[in-house]
Short mmCIF file of C-alpha atoms and ligand atoms in Angstrom, two decimals:
data_model
loop_
_atom_site.label_atom_id
_atom_site.label_comp_id
_atom_site.label_asym_id
_atom_site.label_seq_id
_atom_site.Cartn_x
_atom_site.Cartn_y
_atom_site.Cartn_z
CA UNK A 988 0.08 0.02 0.03
CA UNK A 989 1.27 3.59 -0.89
CA UNK A 990 1.74 5.81 1.96
CA UNK A 991 -0.88 8.20 0.54
CA UNK A 992 -3.31 5.43 0.68
CA UNK A 993 -2.54 4.42 4.21
CA UNK A 994 -2.53 8.07 5.40
CA UNK A 995 -6.04 8.68 4.04
CA UNK A 996 -7.48 5.31 5.28
CA UNK A 997 -6.12 6.74 8.79
CA UNK A 998 -8.19 9.66 8.13
CA UNK A 999 -5.70 12.19 7.33
CA UNK A 1000 -5.28 14.44 4.39
CA UNK A 1001 -2.29 14.61 2.23
CA UNK A 1002 -0.97 18.04 2.61
CA UNK A 1003 2.15 19.64 1.19
CA UNK A 1004 4.13 19.45 4.42
CA UNK A 1005 3.30 15.63 4.81
CA UNK A 1006 4.12 14.99 1.24
CA UNK A 1007 7.49 16.89 1.45
CA UNK A 1008 8.58 15.25 4.80
CA UNK A 1009 7.92 11.84 3.20
CA UNK A 1010 9.78 12.57 -0.04
CA UNK A 1011 12.84 13.61 2.20
CA UNK A 1012 12.79 10.65 4.58
CA UNK A 1013 12.42 8.21 1.53
CA UNK A 1014 15.82 9.63 0.45
CA UNK A 1015 17.45 9.78 3.81
CA UNK A 1016 20.13 7.10 4.74
CA UNK A 1017 19.79 7.81 8.48
CA UNK A 1018 17.41 9.21 10.99
CA UNK A 1019 16.74 12.94 10.38
CA UNK A 1020 16.02 15.52 12.98
CA UNK A 1021 13.10 17.93 12.25
CA UNK A 1022 15.57 20.63 11.61
CA UNK A 1023 17.28 18.50 9.03
CA UNK A 1024 14.10 17.52 7.50
CA UNK A 1025 13.00 21.13 7.26
CA UNK A 1026 16.41 22.24 5.63
CA UNK A 1027 16.12 19.51 3.03
CA UNK A 1028 12.36 19.83 2.63
CA UNK A 1029 12.73 23.63 1.75
CA UNK A 1030 14.86 22.76 -1.23
CA UNK A 1031 11.79 20.97 -2.51
CA UNK A 1032 9.28 23.67 -1.44
CA UNK A 1033 10.52 26.89 -0.35
CA UNK A 1034 7.83 27.97 2.00
CA UNK A 1035 7.88 24.92 4.19
CA UNK A 1036 7.89 26.17 7.72
CA UNK A 1037 9.57 24.16 10.69
CA UNK A 1038 6.25 24.29 12.46
CA UNK A 1039 4.68 22.49 9.51
CA UNK A 1040 7.21 19.82 9.50
CA UNK A 1041 6.88 19.20 13.35
CA UNK A 1042 2.87 18.89 12.80
CA UNK A 1043 3.55 16.59 9.84
CA UNK A 1044 5.81 14.45 11.72
CA UNK A 1045 3.33 14.09 14.56
CA UNK A 1046 0.54 12.97 12.05
CA UNK A 1047 2.85 10.79 10.24
CA UNK A 1048 3.87 9.09 13.41
CA UNK A 1049 0.43 8.52 14.49
CA UNK A 1050 -0.59 6.96 11.10
CA UNK A 1051 2.34 4.69 11.65
CA UNK A 1052 4.36 5.99 8.50
CA UNK A 1053 7.44 7.30 10.44
CA UNK A 1054 9.19 6.09 13.44
CA UNK A 1055 10.77 8.24 16.06
CA UNK A 1056 14.41 7.46 16.85
CA UNK A 1057 15.76 8.23 20.30
CA UNK A 1058 19.30 10.01 20.05
CA UNK A 1059 21.54 10.71 22.81
CA UNK A 1060 21.91 14.17 21.99
CA UNK A 1061 18.16 14.55 22.73
CA UNK A 1062 17.53 15.68 19.20
CA UNK A 1063 15.17 12.77 18.02
CA UNK A 1064 15.40 11.59 14.48
CA UNK A 1065 12.73 10.21 12.21
CA UNK A 1066 12.92 7.33 9.71
CA UNK A 1067 10.33 5.63 7.54
CA UNK A 1068 8.31 2.94 9.28
CA UNK A 1069 7.24 -0.28 7.80
CA UNK A 1070 3.75 -1.41 8.63
CA UNK A 1071 3.21 -3.54 11.76
CA UNK A 1072 5.02 -3.50 14.98
CA UNK A 1073 8.72 -3.11 14.77
CA UNK A 1074 11.66 -2.39 17.02
CA UNK A 1075 14.76 -0.48 16.04
CA UNK A 1076 18.33 -1.13 16.02
CA UNK A 1077 20.64 1.92 15.99
CA UNK A 1078 24.08 2.16 15.18
CA UNK A 1079 25.81 4.52 17.76
CA UNK A 1080 28.75 5.40 15.43
CA UNK A 1081 27.29 6.08 12.09
CA UNK A 1082 23.41 6.62 13.13
CA UNK A 1083 22.01 4.11 10.75
CA UNK A 1084 18.66 2.80 12.08
CA UNK A 1085 17.17 -0.58 11.07
CA UNK A 1086 14.01 -2.10 11.93
CA UNK A 1087 13.40 -5.52 13.08
CA UNK A 1088 10.12 -7.24 13.60
CA UNK A 1089 8.72 -7.23 17.10
CA UNK A 1090 9.21 -10.81 18.16
CA UNK A 1091 7.18 -10.52 21.18
CA UNK A 1092 9.07 -12.51 23.84
CA UNK A 1093 8.71 -9.33 25.96
CA UNK A 1094 5.48 -10.51 27.59
CA UNK A 1095 7.11 -12.58 30.39
CA UNK A 1096 9.02 -9.31 31.20
CA UNK A 1097 5.79 -7.06 30.77
CA UNK A 1098 3.75 -9.21 33.09
CA UNK A 1099 6.60 -9.05 35.76
CA UNK A 1100 6.64 -5.29 35.34
CA UNK A 1101 2.94 -5.16 35.77
CA UNK A 1102 2.80 -7.25 38.93
CA UNK A 1103 5.51 -5.44 40.45
CA UNK A 1104 4.31 -1.82 39.76
CA UNK A 1105 0.48 -2.16 39.38
CA UNK A 1106 0.40 -0.67 36.13
CA UNK A 1107 -1.42 -2.17 33.08
CA UNK A 1108 1.04 -1.90 30.09
CA UNK A 1109 -0.54 -0.78 26.89
CA UNK A 1110 2.48 -0.37 24.44
CA UNK A 1111 6.23 -0.25 24.24
CA UNK A 1112 9.03 1.17 22.24
CA UNK A 1113 12.29 -0.90 22.05
CA UNK A 1114 15.48 0.60 20.70
CA UNK A 1115 18.69 -1.55 20.71
CA UNK A 1116 21.86 0.59 20.36
CA UNK A 1117 25.24 -0.82 19.16
CA UNK A 1118 27.56 -0.81 16.18
CA UNK A 1119 26.39 -1.91 12.62
CA UNK A 1120 28.57 -4.38 10.71
CA UNK A 1121 30.55 -1.76 8.66
CA UNK A 1122 31.31 0.13 11.95
CA UNK A 1123 32.40 -2.92 13.80
CA UNK A 1124 35.10 -3.67 11.13
CA UNK A 1125 36.58 -0.15 11.58
ZN1 ZN B 1212 27.43 2.13 11.88
ZN1 ZN B 1213 7.47 -5.21 20.78
#
């Protein structure tokens, strides 16, 4: 399914900022911060504002089209998301982010956390950090 279809099925319109953000992320080799997306997006559409980029990212994330990547410098990045529940592997040297399917062997851990804390867990984000193949060989 094309992203435009996925977005409209989720009940959102296809606007210029959403289209530009998707085009920028489709060409990106690593997660990009909203500022980086804005800088690249302005080359495609000069009137693109930073606030529109933030809003577009929020909508695209809720529609499951982009995924937020936590970076240690507190400046979160965004990558395209494949459909379904995935987790992320992030290389701490080159910043490359790779998705892997959510193999849900977390249920034991989650049940334990619920027992200990009294929380009802509804969702989780999992991001593993390490070195990718090429960076390990450096
Ligand atoms: Zn790497
Ligand atoms: Zn999971």
